PDB file of C-alpha atoms and ligand atoms in Angstrom:
ATOM      1  CA  MET A   1       0.000   0.000   0.000  1.00 96.00           C
ATOM      2  CA  GLU A   2       1.030   3.598  -0.532  1.00 97.00           C
ATOM      3  CA  ILE A   3       1.754   5.721   2.534  1.00 98.00           C
ATOM      4  CA  LYS A   4       1.961   9.488   2.336  1.00 98.00           C
ATOM      5  CA  LEU A   5       3.065  11.440   5.336  1.00 98.00           C
ATOM      6  CA  ASN A   6       5.092  14.389   6.417  1.00 98.00           C
ATOM      7  CA  LEU A   7       8.334  13.218   8.004  1.00 98.00           C
ATOM      8  CA  ASN A   8      10.373  15.905   9.740  1.00 98.00           C
ATOM      9  CA  GLY A   9       8.891  18.543   7.449  1.00 97.00           C
ATOM     10  CA  ARG A  10       9.424  16.515   4.265  1.00 97.00           C
ATOM     11  CA  ALA A  11       6.549  15.072   2.233  1.00 98.00           C
ATOM     12  CA  ILE A  12       7.158  11.323   1.864  1.00 96.00           C
ATOM     13  CA  THR A  13       5.384   8.829  -0.367  1.00 97.00           C
ATOM     14  CA  ALA A  14       6.478   5.217   0.012  1.00 97.00           C
ATOM     15  CA  GLN A  15       5.169   1.696  -0.340  1.00 96.00           C
ATOM     16  CA  ALA A  16       4.695  -0.411   2.791  1.00 97.00           C
ATOM     17  CA  ASP A  17       2.973  -3.632   3.738  1.00 98.00           C
ATOM     18  CA  PRO A  18      -0.267  -3.242   5.697  1.00 97.00           C
ATOM     19  CA  ASP A  19       1.499  -4.661   8.759  1.00 97.00           C
ATOM     20  CA  THR A  20       4.641  -2.519   8.505  1.00 98.00           C
ATOM     21  CA  LEU A  21       5.367  -0.839  11.816  1.00 98.00           C
ATOM     22  CA  LEU A  22       5.936   2.895  11.917  1.00 98.00           C
ATOM     23  CA  LEU A  23       9.315   2.103  13.532  1.00 98.00           C
ATOM     24  CA  ASP A  24      10.474   0.185  10.445  1.00 98.00           C
ATOM     25  CA  PHE A  25       8.934   2.732   8.081  1.00 98.00           C
ATOM     26  CA  VAL A  26      10.792   5.737   9.514  1.00 98.00           C
ATOM     27  CA  ARG A  27      14.068   3.828   9.793  1.00 98.00           C
ATOM     28  CA  ALA A  28      13.729   2.832   6.132  1.00 98.00           C
ATOM     29  CA  GLN A  29      13.431   6.564   5.426  1.00 97.00           C
ATOM     30  CA  GLY A  30      16.785   7.148   7.113  1.00 97.00           C
ATOM     31  CA  CYS A  31      15.548   8.125  10.579  1.00 97.00           C
ATOM     32  CA  VAL A  32      17.837   5.716  12.384  1.00 97.00           C
ATOM     33  CA  SER A  33      17.697   7.654  15.663  1.00 96.00           C
ATOM     34  CA  VAL A  34      14.501   5.661  16.242  1.00 97.00           C
ATOM     35  CA  LYS A  35      15.651   2.515  18.019  1.00 96.00           C
ATOM     36  CA  ARG A  36      14.105  -0.905  18.476  1.00 96.00           C
ATOM     37  CA  GLY A  37      14.473  -2.022  22.067  1.00 93.00           C
ATOM     38  CA  CYS A  38      11.839  -4.225  23.653  1.00 93.00           C
ATOM     39  CA  ASP A  39       9.464  -4.290  20.654  1.00 93.00           C
ATOM     40  CA  THR A  40       6.647  -4.695  23.172  1.00 94.00           C
ATOM     41  CA  ALA A  41       5.754  -1.064  24.013  1.00 95.00           C
ATOM     42  CA  ASN A  42       7.676  -1.120  27.276  1.00 93.00           C
ATOM     43  CA  CYS A  43      10.975   0.738  26.943  1.00 94.00           C
ATOM     44  CA  GLY A  44      10.299   4.056  25.174  1.00 94.00           C
ATOM     45  CA  LEU A  45      13.309   3.790  22.835  1.00 95.00           C
ATOM     46  CA  CYS A  46      11.191   3.932  19.690  1.00 97.00           C
ATOM     47  CA  THR A  47       9.304   7.138  20.611  1.00 96.00           C
ATOM     48  CA  VAL A  48       8.349   9.454  17.744  1.00 97.00           C
ATOM     49  CA  LEU A  49       5.910  12.364  17.660  1.00 97.00           C
ATOM     50  CA  LEU A  50       2.759  11.676  15.670  1.00 98.00           C
ATOM     51  CA  ASP A  51       1.007  14.992  15.055  1.00 97.00           C
ATOM     52  CA  GLY A  52       3.088  16.322  17.950  1.00 95.00           C
ATOM     53  CA  VAL A  53       2.079  13.590  20.398  1.00 95.00           C
ATOM     54  CA  PRO A  54       4.626  10.991  21.557  1.00 96.00           C
ATOM     55  CA  VAL A  55       3.803   7.439  20.450  1.00 97.00           C
ATOM     56  CA  LEU A  56       5.699   4.177  20.603  1.00 97.00           C
ATOM     57  CA  SER A  57       6.446   3.474  16.968  1.00 98.00           C
ATOM     58  CA  CYS A  58       6.920  -0.254  17.681  1.00 98.00           C
ATOM     59  CA  SER A  59       3.211  -0.445  18.414  1.00 97.00           C
ATOM     60  CA  VAL A  60       1.822   1.817  15.673  1.00 98.00           C
ATOM     61  CA  LEU A  61       1.269   0.714  12.093  1.00 98.00           C
ATOM     62  CA  ALA A  62       2.784   2.902   9.409  1.00 98.00           C
ATOM     63  CA  ALA A  63      -0.683   2.917   7.835  1.00 98.00           C
ATOM     64  CA  ARG A  64      -2.003   4.778  10.873  1.00 98.00           C
ATOM     65  CA  ALA A  65       0.407   7.624  10.155  1.00 98.00           C
ATOM     66  CA  ASP A  66      -0.838   7.960   6.564  1.00 98.00           C
ATOM     67  CA  GLY A  67      -1.824  11.596   6.009  1.00 98.00           C
ATOM     68  CA  HIS A  68      -0.249  12.711   9.282  1.00 98.00           C
ATOM     69  CA  SER A  69       2.920  14.360  10.482  1.00 98.00           C
ATOM     70  CA  VAL A  70       5.747  12.404  12.125  1.00 98.00           C
ATOM     71  CA  GLN A  71       8.791  13.833  13.853  1.00 98.00           C
ATOM     72  CA  THR A  72      11.897  12.005  14.944  1.00 97.00           C
ATOM     73  CA  LEU A  73      15.023  13.297  16.636  1.00 96.00           C
ATOM     74  CA  GLU A  74      16.463  14.043  13.182  1.00 96.00           C
ATOM     75  CA  GLY A  75      13.792  16.735  12.824  1.00 96.00           C
ATOM     76  CA  LEU A  76      14.313  18.251  16.263  1.00 94.00           C
ATOM     77  CA  GLN A  77      18.048  18.822  16.243  1.00 91.00           C
ATOM     78  CA  SER A  78      18.065  22.496  17.208  1.00 87.00           C
ATOM     79  CA  GLU A  79      15.528  21.943  20.007  1.00 86.00           C
ATOM     80  CA  ALA A  80      17.458  18.912  21.254  1.00 91.00           C
ATOM     81  CA  GLU A  81      20.986  20.295  21.036  1.00 91.00           C
ATOM     82  CA  GLU A  82      20.724  22.899  23.775  1.00 88.00           C
ATOM     83  CA  PHE A  83      18.828  20.545  26.053  1.00 91.00           C
ATOM     84  CA  VAL A  84      21.336  17.690  25.846  1.00 91.00           C
ATOM     85  CA  THR A  85      24.198  19.936  26.981  1.00 92.00           C
ATOM     86  CA  PHE A  86      22.379  20.320  30.314  1.00 93.00           C
ATOM     87  CA  ILE A  87      22.026  16.562  30.584  1.00 92.00           C
ATOM     88  CA  ALA A  88      25.734  16.121  29.800  1.00 91.00           C
ATOM     89  CA  ASP A  89      26.656  18.746  32.419  1.00 92.00           C
ATOM     90  CA  GLN A  90      25.060  16.473  35.018  1.00 91.00           C
ATOM     91  CA  GLY A  91      27.032  13.489  33.747  1.00 88.00           C
ATOM     92  CA  ALA A  92      23.671  12.006  32.842  1.00 87.00           C
ATOM     93  CA  ASP A  93      23.934  11.590  29.078  1.00 84.00           C
ATOM     94  CA  GLN A  94      22.574   8.259  28.028  1.00 85.00           C
ATOM     95  CA  CYS A  95      23.662   5.588  25.600  1.00 87.00           C
ATOM     96  CA  GLY A  96      22.813   5.866  21.926  1.00 87.00           C
ATOM     97  CA  PHE A  97      19.851   3.590  22.443  1.00 88.00           C
ATOM     98  CA  CYS A  98      18.178   5.404  25.327  1.00 90.00           C
ATOM     99  CA  ASN A  99      19.025   8.971  24.414  1.00 89.00           C
ATOM    100  CA  PRO A 100      16.713   9.575  21.416  1.00 92.00           C
ATOM    101  CA  GLY A 101      13.558   8.291  23.144  1.00 92.00           C
ATOM    102  CA  PHE A 102      14.375  10.212  26.318  1.00 92.00           C
ATOM    103  CA  VAL A 103      14.980  13.464  24.417  1.00 93.00           C
ATOM    104  CA  MET A 104      11.815  13.014  22.326  1.00 94.00           C
ATOM    105  CA  ASN A 105       9.665  12.496  25.409  1.00 93.00           C
ATOM    106  CA  THR A 106      11.263  15.386  27.293  1.00 94.00           C
ATOM    107  CA  ILE A 107      10.657  17.744  24.370  1.00 93.00           C
ATOM    108  CA  ALA A 108       7.038  16.572  24.191  1.00 94.00           C
ATOM    109  CA  LEU A 109       6.623  17.091  27.942  1.00 94.00           C
ATOM    110  CA  LEU A 110       8.023  20.622  27.884  1.00 93.00           C
ATOM    111  CA  ARG A 111       5.864  21.589  24.918  1.00 93.00           C
ATOM    112  CA  GLU A 112       2.796  20.301  26.769  1.00 94.00           C
ATOM    113  CA  ASN A 113       3.787  21.577  30.188  1.00 94.00           C
ATOM    114  CA  PRO A 114       6.566  24.190  30.142  1.00 92.00           C
ATOM    115  CA  ASP A 115       6.837  24.367  33.939  1.00 93.00           C
ATOM    116  CA  PRO A 116       6.481  20.817  35.264  1.00 95.00           C
ATOM    117  CA  THR A 117       7.054  19.738  38.849  1.00 95.00           C
ATOM    118  CA  ASP A 118       9.582  16.993  39.576  1.00 94.00           C
ATOM    119  CA  GLU A 119       6.685  14.590  40.081  1.00 95.00           C
ATOM    120  CA  GLU A 120       5.192  15.507  36.698  1.00 96.00           C
ATOM    121  CA  ILE A 121       8.586  15.001  35.021  1.00 94.00           C
ATOM    122  CA  ARG A 122       9.008  11.574  36.644  1.00 92.00           C
ATOM    123  CA  ALA A 123       5.468  10.547  35.704  1.00 93.00           C
ATOM    124  CA  TYR A 124       5.831  11.660  32.077  1.00 91.00           C
ATOM    125  CA  LEU A 125       9.161   9.903  31.628  1.00 91.00           C
ATOM    126  CA  ALA A 126       8.193   6.757  33.504  1.00 89.00           C
ATOM    127  CA  GLY A 127       7.948   4.843  30.225  1.00 89.00           C
ATOM    128  CA  ASN A 128      11.591   5.524  29.321  1.00 88.00           C
ATOM    129  CA  LEU A 129      13.496   2.612  30.737  1.00 88.00           C
ATOM    130  CA  CYS A 130      17.244   2.592  31.213  1.00 83.00           C
ATOM    131  CA  ARG A 131      19.190  -0.301  32.680  1.00 75.00           C
ATOM    132  CA  CYS A 132      22.024   1.734  34.046  1.00 78.00           C
ATOM    133  CA  SER A 133      20.828   4.913  35.719  1.00 73.00           C
ATOM    134  CA  GLY A 134      18.811   6.005  38.712  1.00 74.00           C
ATOM    135  CA  TYR A 135      17.226   8.785  36.635  1.00 85.00           C
ATOM    136  CA  ASP A 136      18.238  11.479  39.147  1.00 89.00           C
ATOM    137  CA  GLY A 137      20.914  12.908  36.839  1.00 90.00           C
ATOM    138  CA  GLN A 138      18.375  13.275  34.044  1.00 91.00           C
ATOM    139  CA  LEU A 139      15.959  14.993  36.419  1.00 93.00           C
ATOM    140  CA  ARG A 140      18.703  17.426  37.523  1.00 93.00           C
ATOM    141  CA  GLY A 141      19.537  18.123  33.868  1.00 93.00           C
ATOM    142  CA  ILE A 142      15.905  18.854  32.983  1.00 94.00           C
ATOM    143  CA  ARG A 143      15.583  21.095  36.036  1.00 94.00           C
ATOM    144  CA  ALA A 144      18.800  22.993  35.118  1.00 94.00           C
ATOM    145  CA  TYR A 145      17.550  23.408  31.544  1.00 93.00           C
ATOM    146  CA  LEU A 146      14.202  24.768  32.756  1.00 93.00           C
ATOM    147  CA  ASN A 147      15.924  27.153  35.175  1.00 92.00           C
ATOM    148  CA  SER A 148      18.122  28.440  32.378  1.00 90.00           C
ATOM    149  CA  LYS A 149      15.043  28.975  30.177  1.00 86.00           C
ATOM    150  CA  LYS A 150      13.379  30.921  32.998  1.00 84.00           C
ATOM    151  CA  GLU A 151      16.494  33.062  33.467  1.00 86.00           C
ATOM    152  CA  GLN A 152      16.658  33.746  29.731  1.00 83.00           C
ATOM    153  CA  GLY A 153      12.956  34.664  29.775  1.00 76.00           C
ATOM    154  CA  GLY A 154      13.499  36.937  32.808  1.00 64.00           C
ATOM    155  CA  ALA A 155      16.482  38.626  31.149  1.00 61.00           C
ATOM    156  CA  ARG A 156      14.445  39.122  27.970  1.00 60.00           C
ATOM    157  CA  ASP A 157      11.456  40.507  29.888  1.00 61.00           C
ATOM    158  CA  GLY A 158      13.800  42.877  31.736  1.00 60.00           C
ATOM    159  CA  ALA A 159      15.363  44.056  28.477  1.00 59.00           C
ATOM    160  CA  GLU A 160      11.947  44.716  26.980  1.00 57.00           C
ATOM    161  CA  LYS A 161      10.871  46.963  29.860  1.00 53.00           C
TER     162      LYS A 161
HETATM  163  S1  FES B 201      10.911  -0.714  21.211  1.00 66.95           S
HETATM  164 FE1  FES B 201       9.060   0.379  21.343  1.00 66.95          FE
HETATM  165  S2  FES B 201       8.727   0.644  23.454  1.00 66.95           S
HETATM  166 FE2  FES B 201      10.513  -0.587  23.351  1.00 66.95          FE
HETATM  167  S1  FES B 202      21.601   4.869  29.096  1.00 66.95           S
HETATM  168 FE1  FES B 202      21.021   3.274  27.794  1.00 66.95          FE
HETATM  169  S2  FES B 202      20.666   1.596  29.093  1.00 66.95           S
HETATM  170 FE2  FES B 202      21.046   3.273  30.413  1.00 66.95          FE
END
């Protein structure tokens, strides 16, 4: 079947089987940041944004994305770049498997809720599993990033007065 969608701002038309997973579809289009981990909707590694909402691409058919917009980390580089420096500053950068899904979900969280509490951050990211961390470093990095955004906003507001 023919699938037409917008992938990271690019109009894509490609053939896929009716049972092709969105995960395999986007990887075939070169979006290899999207990783296959558990393949059972449990680890968060395969997260993409479907019309701006995070979904687990290992549990979504490519056909369901027909006519819609899909974003992967490849399409969010500028948004992600600044954020990941705060994670690295906390020594909390993750492996190449975990990092894309974690960044995708954090970006989605901050778009939805620009001023989350620690509890809201933990709840939103609960589906991102990592075998090697206690998650506290990531939480500190997100908090530092949000504080920096607030300071930038405050400095801008002050300059505008
Ligand atoms: S590979 Fe999709 S949630 Fe783990
Ligand atoms: S950072 Fe990938 S398993 Fe922990």
